[in-house]
Tab-separated table of C-alpha atoms and ligand atoms in Angstrom:
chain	number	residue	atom	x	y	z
A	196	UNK	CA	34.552	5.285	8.918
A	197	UNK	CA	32.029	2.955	8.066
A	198	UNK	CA	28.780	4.901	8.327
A	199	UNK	CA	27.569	8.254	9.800
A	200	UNK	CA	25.190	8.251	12.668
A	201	UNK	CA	26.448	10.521	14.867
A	202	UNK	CA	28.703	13.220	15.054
A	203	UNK	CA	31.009	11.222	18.385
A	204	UNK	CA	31.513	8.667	15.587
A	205	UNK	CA	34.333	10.883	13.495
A	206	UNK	CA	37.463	11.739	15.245
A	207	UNK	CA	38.585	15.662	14.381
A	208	UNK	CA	40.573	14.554	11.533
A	209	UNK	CA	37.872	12.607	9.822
A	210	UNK	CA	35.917	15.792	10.212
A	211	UNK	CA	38.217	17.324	8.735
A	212	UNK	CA	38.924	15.387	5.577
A	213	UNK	CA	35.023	15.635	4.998
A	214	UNK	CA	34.843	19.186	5.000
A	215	UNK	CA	38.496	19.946	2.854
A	216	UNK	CA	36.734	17.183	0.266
A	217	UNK	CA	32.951	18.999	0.270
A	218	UNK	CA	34.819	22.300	-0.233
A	219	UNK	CA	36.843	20.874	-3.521
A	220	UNK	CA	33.233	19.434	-4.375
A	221	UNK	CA	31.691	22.330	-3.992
A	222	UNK	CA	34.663	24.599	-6.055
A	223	UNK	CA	34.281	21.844	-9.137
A	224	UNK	CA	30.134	22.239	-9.217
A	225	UNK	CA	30.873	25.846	-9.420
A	226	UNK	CA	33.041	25.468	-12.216
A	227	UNK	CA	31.300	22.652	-14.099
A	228	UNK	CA	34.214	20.139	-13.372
A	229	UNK	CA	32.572	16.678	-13.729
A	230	UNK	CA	32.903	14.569	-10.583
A	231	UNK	CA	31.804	11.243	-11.298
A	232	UNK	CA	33.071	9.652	-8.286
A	233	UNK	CA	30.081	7.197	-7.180
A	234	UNK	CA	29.158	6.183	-10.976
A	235	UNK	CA	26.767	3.618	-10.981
A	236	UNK	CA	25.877	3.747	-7.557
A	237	UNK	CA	22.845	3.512	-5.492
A	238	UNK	CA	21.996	5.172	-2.842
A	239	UNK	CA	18.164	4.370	-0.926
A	240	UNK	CA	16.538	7.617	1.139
A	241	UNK	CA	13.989	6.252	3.563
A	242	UNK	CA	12.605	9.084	4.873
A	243	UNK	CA	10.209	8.602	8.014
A	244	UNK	CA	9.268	12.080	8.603
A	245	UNK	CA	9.333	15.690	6.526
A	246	UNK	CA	12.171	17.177	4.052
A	247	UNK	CA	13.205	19.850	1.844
A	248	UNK	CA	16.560	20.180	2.335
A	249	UNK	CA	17.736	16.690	3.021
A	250	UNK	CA	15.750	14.993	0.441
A	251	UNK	CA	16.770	17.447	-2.377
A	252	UNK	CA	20.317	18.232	-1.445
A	253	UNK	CA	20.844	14.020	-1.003
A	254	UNK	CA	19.126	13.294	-4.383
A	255	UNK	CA	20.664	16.444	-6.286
A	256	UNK	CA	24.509	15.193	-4.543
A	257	UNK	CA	23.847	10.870	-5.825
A	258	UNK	CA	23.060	11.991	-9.344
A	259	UNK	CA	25.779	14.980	-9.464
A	260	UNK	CA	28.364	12.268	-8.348
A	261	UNK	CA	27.284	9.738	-11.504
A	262	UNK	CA	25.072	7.696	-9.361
A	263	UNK	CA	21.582	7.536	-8.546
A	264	UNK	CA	18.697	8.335	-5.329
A	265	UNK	CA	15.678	6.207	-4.794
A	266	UNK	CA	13.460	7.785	-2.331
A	267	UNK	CA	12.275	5.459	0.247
A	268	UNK	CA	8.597	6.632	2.119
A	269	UNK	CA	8.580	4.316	5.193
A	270	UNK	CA	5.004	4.661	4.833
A	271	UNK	CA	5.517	2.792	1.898
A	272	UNK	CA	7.824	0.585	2.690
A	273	UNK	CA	7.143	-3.339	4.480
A	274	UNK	CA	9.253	-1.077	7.157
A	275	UNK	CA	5.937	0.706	7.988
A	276	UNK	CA	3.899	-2.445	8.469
A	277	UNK	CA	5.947	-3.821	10.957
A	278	UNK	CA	9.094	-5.499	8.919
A	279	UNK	CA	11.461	-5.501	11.347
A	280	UNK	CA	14.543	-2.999	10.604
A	281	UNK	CA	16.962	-5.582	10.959
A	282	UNK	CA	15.038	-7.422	7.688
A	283	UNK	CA	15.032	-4.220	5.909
A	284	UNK	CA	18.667	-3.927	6.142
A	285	UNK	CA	19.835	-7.048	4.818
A	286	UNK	CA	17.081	-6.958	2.236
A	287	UNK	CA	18.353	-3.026	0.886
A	288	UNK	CA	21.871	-4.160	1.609
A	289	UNK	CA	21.286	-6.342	-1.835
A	290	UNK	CA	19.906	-4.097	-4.084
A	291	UNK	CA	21.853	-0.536	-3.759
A	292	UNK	CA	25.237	0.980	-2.347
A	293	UNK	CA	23.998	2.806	1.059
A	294	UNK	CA	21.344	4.003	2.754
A	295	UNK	CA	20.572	7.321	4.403
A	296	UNK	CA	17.797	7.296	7.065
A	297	UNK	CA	15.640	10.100	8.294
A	298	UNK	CA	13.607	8.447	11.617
A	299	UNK	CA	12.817	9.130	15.012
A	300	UNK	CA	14.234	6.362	17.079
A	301	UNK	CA	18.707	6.797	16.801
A	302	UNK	CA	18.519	2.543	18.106
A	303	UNK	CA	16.359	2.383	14.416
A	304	UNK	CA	19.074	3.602	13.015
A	305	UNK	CA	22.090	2.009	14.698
A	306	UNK	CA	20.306	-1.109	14.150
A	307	UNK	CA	20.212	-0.613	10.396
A	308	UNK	CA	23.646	0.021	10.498
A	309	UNK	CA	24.452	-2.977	12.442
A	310	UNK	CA	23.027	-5.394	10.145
A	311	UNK	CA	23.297	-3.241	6.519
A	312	UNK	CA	26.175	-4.687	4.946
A	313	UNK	CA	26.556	-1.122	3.366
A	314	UNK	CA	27.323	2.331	4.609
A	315	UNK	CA	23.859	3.989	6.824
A	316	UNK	CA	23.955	7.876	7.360
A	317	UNK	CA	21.981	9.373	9.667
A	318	UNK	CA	19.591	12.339	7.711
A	319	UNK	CA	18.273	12.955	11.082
A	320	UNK	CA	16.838	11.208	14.591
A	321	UNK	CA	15.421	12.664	17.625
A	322	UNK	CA	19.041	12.724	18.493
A	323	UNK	CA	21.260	13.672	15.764
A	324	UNK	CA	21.810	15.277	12.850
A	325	UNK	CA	25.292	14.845	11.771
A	326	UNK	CA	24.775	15.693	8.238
A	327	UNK	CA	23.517	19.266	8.827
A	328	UNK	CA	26.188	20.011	11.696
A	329	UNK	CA	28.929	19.180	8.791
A	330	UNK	CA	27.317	21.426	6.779
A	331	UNK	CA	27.135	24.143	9.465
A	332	UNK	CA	30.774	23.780	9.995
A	333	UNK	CA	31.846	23.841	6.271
A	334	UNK	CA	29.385	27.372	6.378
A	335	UNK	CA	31.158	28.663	9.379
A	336	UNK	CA	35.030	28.083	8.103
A	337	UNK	CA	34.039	30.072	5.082
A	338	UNK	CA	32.743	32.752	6.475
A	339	UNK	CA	35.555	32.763	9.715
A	340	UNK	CA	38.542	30.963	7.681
A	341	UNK	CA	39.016	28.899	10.590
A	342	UNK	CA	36.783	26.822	13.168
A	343	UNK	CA	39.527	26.137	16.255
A	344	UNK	CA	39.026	28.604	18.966
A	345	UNK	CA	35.661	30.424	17.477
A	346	UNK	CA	33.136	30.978	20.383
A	347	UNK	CA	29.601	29.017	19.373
A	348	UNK	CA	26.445	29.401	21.148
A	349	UNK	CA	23.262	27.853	20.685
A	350	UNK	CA	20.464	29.381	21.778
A	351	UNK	CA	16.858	26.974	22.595
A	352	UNK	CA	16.240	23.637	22.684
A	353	UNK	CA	19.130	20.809	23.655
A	354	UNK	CA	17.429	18.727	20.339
A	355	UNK	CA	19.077	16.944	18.174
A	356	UNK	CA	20.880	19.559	16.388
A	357	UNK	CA	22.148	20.913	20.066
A	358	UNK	CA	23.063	17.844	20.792
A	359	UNK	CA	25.233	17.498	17.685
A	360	UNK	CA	26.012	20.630	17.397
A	361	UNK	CA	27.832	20.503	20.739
A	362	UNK	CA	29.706	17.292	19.931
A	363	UNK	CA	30.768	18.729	16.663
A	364	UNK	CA	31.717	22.315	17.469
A	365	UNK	CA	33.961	21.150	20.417
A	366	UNK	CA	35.763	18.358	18.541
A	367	UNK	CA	36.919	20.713	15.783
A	368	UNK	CA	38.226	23.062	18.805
A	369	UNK	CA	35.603	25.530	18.914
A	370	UNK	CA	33.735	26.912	22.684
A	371	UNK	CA	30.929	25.802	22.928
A	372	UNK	CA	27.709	27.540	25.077
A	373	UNK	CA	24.137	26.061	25.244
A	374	UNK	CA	21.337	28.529	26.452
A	375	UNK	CA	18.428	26.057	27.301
A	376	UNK	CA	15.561	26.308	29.900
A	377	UNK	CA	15.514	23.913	32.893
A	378	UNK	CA	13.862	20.567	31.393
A	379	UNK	CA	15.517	21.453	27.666
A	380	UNK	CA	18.614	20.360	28.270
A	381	UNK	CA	20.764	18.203	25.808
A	382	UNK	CA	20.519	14.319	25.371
A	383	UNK	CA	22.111	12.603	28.909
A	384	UNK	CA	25.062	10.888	26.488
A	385	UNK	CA	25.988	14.308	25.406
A	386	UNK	CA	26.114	15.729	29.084
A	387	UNK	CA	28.261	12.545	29.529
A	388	UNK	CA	30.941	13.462	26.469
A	389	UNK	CA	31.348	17.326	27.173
A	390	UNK	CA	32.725	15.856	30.901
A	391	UNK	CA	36.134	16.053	29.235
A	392	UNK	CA	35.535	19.657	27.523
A	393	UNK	CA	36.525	22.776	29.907
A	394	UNK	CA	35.186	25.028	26.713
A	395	UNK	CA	31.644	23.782	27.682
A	396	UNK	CA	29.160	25.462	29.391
A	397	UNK	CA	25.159	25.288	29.644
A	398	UNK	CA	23.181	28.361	31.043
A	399	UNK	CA	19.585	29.487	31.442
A	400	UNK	CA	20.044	33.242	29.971
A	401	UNK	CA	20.282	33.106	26.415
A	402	UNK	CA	22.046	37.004	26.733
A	403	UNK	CA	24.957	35.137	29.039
A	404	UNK	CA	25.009	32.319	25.836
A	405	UNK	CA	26.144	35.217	23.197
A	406	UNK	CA	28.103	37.370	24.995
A	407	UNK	CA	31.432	37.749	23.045
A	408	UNK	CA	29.939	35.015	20.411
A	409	UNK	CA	31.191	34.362	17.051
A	410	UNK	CA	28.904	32.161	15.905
A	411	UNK	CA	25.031	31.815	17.327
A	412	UNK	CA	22.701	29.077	16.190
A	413	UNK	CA	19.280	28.440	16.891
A	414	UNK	CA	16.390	25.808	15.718
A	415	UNK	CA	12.450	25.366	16.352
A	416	UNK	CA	11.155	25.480	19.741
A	417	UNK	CA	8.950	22.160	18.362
A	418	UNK	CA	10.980	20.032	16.023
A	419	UNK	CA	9.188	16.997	14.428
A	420	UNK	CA	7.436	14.602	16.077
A	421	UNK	CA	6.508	17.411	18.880
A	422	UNK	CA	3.259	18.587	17.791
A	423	UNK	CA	1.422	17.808	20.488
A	424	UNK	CA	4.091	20.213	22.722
A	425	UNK	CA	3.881	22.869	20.991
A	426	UNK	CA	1.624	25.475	23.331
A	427	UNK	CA	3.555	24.187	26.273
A	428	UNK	CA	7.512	24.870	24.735
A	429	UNK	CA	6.012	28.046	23.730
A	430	UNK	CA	5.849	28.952	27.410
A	431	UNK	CA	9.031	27.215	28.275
A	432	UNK	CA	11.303	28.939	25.227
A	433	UNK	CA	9.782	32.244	25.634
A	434	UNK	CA	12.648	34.843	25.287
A	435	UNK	CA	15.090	31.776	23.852
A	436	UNK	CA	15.099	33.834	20.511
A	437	UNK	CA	17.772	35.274	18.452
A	438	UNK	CA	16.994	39.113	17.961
A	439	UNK	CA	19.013	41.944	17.459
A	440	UNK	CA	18.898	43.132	20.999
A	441	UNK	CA	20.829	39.565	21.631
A	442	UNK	CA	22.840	39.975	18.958
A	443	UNK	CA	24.539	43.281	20.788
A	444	UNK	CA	26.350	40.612	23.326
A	445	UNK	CA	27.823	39.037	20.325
A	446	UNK	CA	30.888	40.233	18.433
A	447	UNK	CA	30.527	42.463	16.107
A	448	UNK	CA	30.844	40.416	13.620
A	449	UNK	CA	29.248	37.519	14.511
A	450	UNK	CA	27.758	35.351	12.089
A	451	UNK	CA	24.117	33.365	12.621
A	452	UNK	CA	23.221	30.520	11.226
A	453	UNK	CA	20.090	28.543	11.457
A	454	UNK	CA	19.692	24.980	9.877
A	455	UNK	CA	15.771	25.712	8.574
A	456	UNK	CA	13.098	25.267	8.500
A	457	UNK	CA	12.840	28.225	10.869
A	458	UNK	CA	9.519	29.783	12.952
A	459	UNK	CA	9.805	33.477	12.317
A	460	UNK	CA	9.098	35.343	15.838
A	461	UNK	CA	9.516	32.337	17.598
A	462	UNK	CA	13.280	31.198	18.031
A	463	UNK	CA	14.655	33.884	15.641
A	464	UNK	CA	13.393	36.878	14.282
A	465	UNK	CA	12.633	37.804	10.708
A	466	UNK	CA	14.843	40.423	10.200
A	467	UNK	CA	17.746	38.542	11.942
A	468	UNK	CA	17.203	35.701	9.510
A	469	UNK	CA	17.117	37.629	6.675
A	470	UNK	CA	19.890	40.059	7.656
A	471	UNK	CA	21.798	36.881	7.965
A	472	UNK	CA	20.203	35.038	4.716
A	473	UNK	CA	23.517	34.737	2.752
A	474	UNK	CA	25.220	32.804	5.502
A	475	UNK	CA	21.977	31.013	6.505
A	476	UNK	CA	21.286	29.782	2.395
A	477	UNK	CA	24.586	29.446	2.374
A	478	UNK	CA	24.076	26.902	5.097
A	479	UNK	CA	21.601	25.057	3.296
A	480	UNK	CA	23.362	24.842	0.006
A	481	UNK	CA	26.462	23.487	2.131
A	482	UNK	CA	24.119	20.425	2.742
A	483	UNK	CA	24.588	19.515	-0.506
A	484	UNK	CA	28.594	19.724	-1.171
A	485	UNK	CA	29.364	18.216	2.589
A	486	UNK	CA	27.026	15.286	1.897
A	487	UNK	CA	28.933	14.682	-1.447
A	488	UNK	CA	31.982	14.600	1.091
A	489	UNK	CA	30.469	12.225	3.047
A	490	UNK	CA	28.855	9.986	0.434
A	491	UNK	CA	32.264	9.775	-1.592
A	492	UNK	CA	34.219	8.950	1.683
A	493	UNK	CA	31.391	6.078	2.536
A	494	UNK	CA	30.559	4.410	-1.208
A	495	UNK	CA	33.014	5.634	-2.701
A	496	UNK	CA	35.385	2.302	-4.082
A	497	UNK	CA	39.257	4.147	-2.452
A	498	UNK	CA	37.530	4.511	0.932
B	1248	CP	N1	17.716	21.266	7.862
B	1248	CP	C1	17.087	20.181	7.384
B	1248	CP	O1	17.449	19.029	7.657
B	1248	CP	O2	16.051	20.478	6.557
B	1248	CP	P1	14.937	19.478	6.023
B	1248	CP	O3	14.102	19.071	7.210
B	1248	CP	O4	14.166	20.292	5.025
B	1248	CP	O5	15.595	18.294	5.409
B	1249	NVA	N1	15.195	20.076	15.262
B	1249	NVA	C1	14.507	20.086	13.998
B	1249	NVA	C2	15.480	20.073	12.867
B	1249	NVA	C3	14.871	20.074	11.502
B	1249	NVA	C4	15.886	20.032	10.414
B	1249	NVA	C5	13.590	18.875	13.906
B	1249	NVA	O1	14.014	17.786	14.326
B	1249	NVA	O2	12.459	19.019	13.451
């Protein structure tokens, strides 16, 4: 493993090893052990779009592992004035250890990869986002002790975290069920890899989606970069919403999670998320320990 972009990169072990090291991470914050494992380190955070969680929970992790975050605006960066990628790679690839990338375009961020003579991860595309589907999984074998045959369905848009959300979920062993509307549906390449998965199905009723459900996800109707969308997907995901009444199809003790930031009303309701706010923060702490994980595995000098 030479770099996270997407979740088809890591074969089920490797997923594995990532989230047994993120929960020993995660037990030694707790109890103050020092884990100094990328001391000295750099690691540069170009971030072309918004962040809370990623920027935080990526800065927080560098400096709790004895290294150190620079946060990257592309804005800011010769990137955003038309330096070509490929020159911003080899340029970074100088200065600091790795690079995480938050970006539209997943090519941007292969490309970096390709020509970075350090380790890339992928803090989010238009396609993936690997880093908050480990998390999900490290939040989901807590609360289940297990992840191989746990029903998962996502209800709402086949985005980016659908798309690796599926991949993920049915490489660790888990069912996986997509509700999307026609025109929603996940990313053609991840139609292509579920080909080989029996334990994959996508429908159009999200009620069919969580019937007898361990696990049900959900994420914006509009993610970033959709703004000018957003009165038309409000039509189209209409009734793509996790509420209580959906929640009844589930079992009964089904978990939800939802990777934030959420749009009470709209793909969730308020008192689902905040009957489910301990797994859900959960969640969004476990960004922090399983990109430790994957930080220490990737710059880390026994890799
Ligand atoms: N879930 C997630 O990636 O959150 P941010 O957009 O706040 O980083
Ligand atoms: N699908 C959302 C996820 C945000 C973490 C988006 O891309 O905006």
């Amino acid at each position: 493993m030479n770099h996270l972009l997407k979740m088809s990169d890591l074969s089920t072990e490797e997923i594995i090893d990532i989230l047994n090291l993120a929960d020993q991470l995660k037990y030694e914050k707790k109890h103050s052990i020092p884990h100094p494992l990328l001391k000295g380190k750099t690691l540069g955070m170009i971030f072309e779009k918004a962040s809370t969680r990623t920027r935080v929970s990526f800065e927080a992790g560098i400096y709790q592992l004895g290294g150190q975050g620079l946060f990257l605006s592309a804005a800011e960066l010769q990137m955003g004035r038309g330096e070509p990628i490929q020159d911003t790679a080899r340029t970074l690839s100088r200065y600091i250890d790795g690079i995480m990338i938050r970006t539209y375009k997943q090519e941007d961020v292969e490309k970096l990869a390709q020509f970075a003579g350090i380790p890339v991860i992928n803090g989010l595309t238009d396609y993936a986002h690997p880093c908050q589907v480990l998390a999900d999984l490290m939040t989901i074998r807590e609360y289940k002790n297990k992840l191989e045959g746990l029903k998962m369905c996502h209800i709402g848009d086949g985005n980016n975290m659908a798309n690796s959300l599926t991949v993920g979920c049915l490489k660790v062993g888990m069912d996986v069920t997509l509700a999307c509307p026609d025109g929603y549906h996940p990313d053609p390449d991840v139609l292509d890899f579920v080909k080989d998965y029996p334990n994959f199905k996508i429908v159009s009723e999200p009620m069919k989606a969580a019937e007898d459900c361990d696990v049900l996800i959900t994420d914006v109707w509009s993610s970033m970069g959709m703004e000018s969308e957003v009165e038309e997907r409000r039509v189209a995901f209409k009734g793509y919403q996790i509420n209580h009444e959906l929640l009844k199809h589930a079992k009964p003790d089904a978990i939800v999670l939802h990777c934030l930031p959420a749009k009470r009303e709209e793909e969730i309701t308020s008192a689902v998320l905040e009957e489910f706010s301990n797994v859900i923060f959960d969640e969004a702490e476990n960004r922090l320990h399983a990109q430790k994980a994957v930080m220490v595995k990737l710059m880390g000098s026994d890799k």
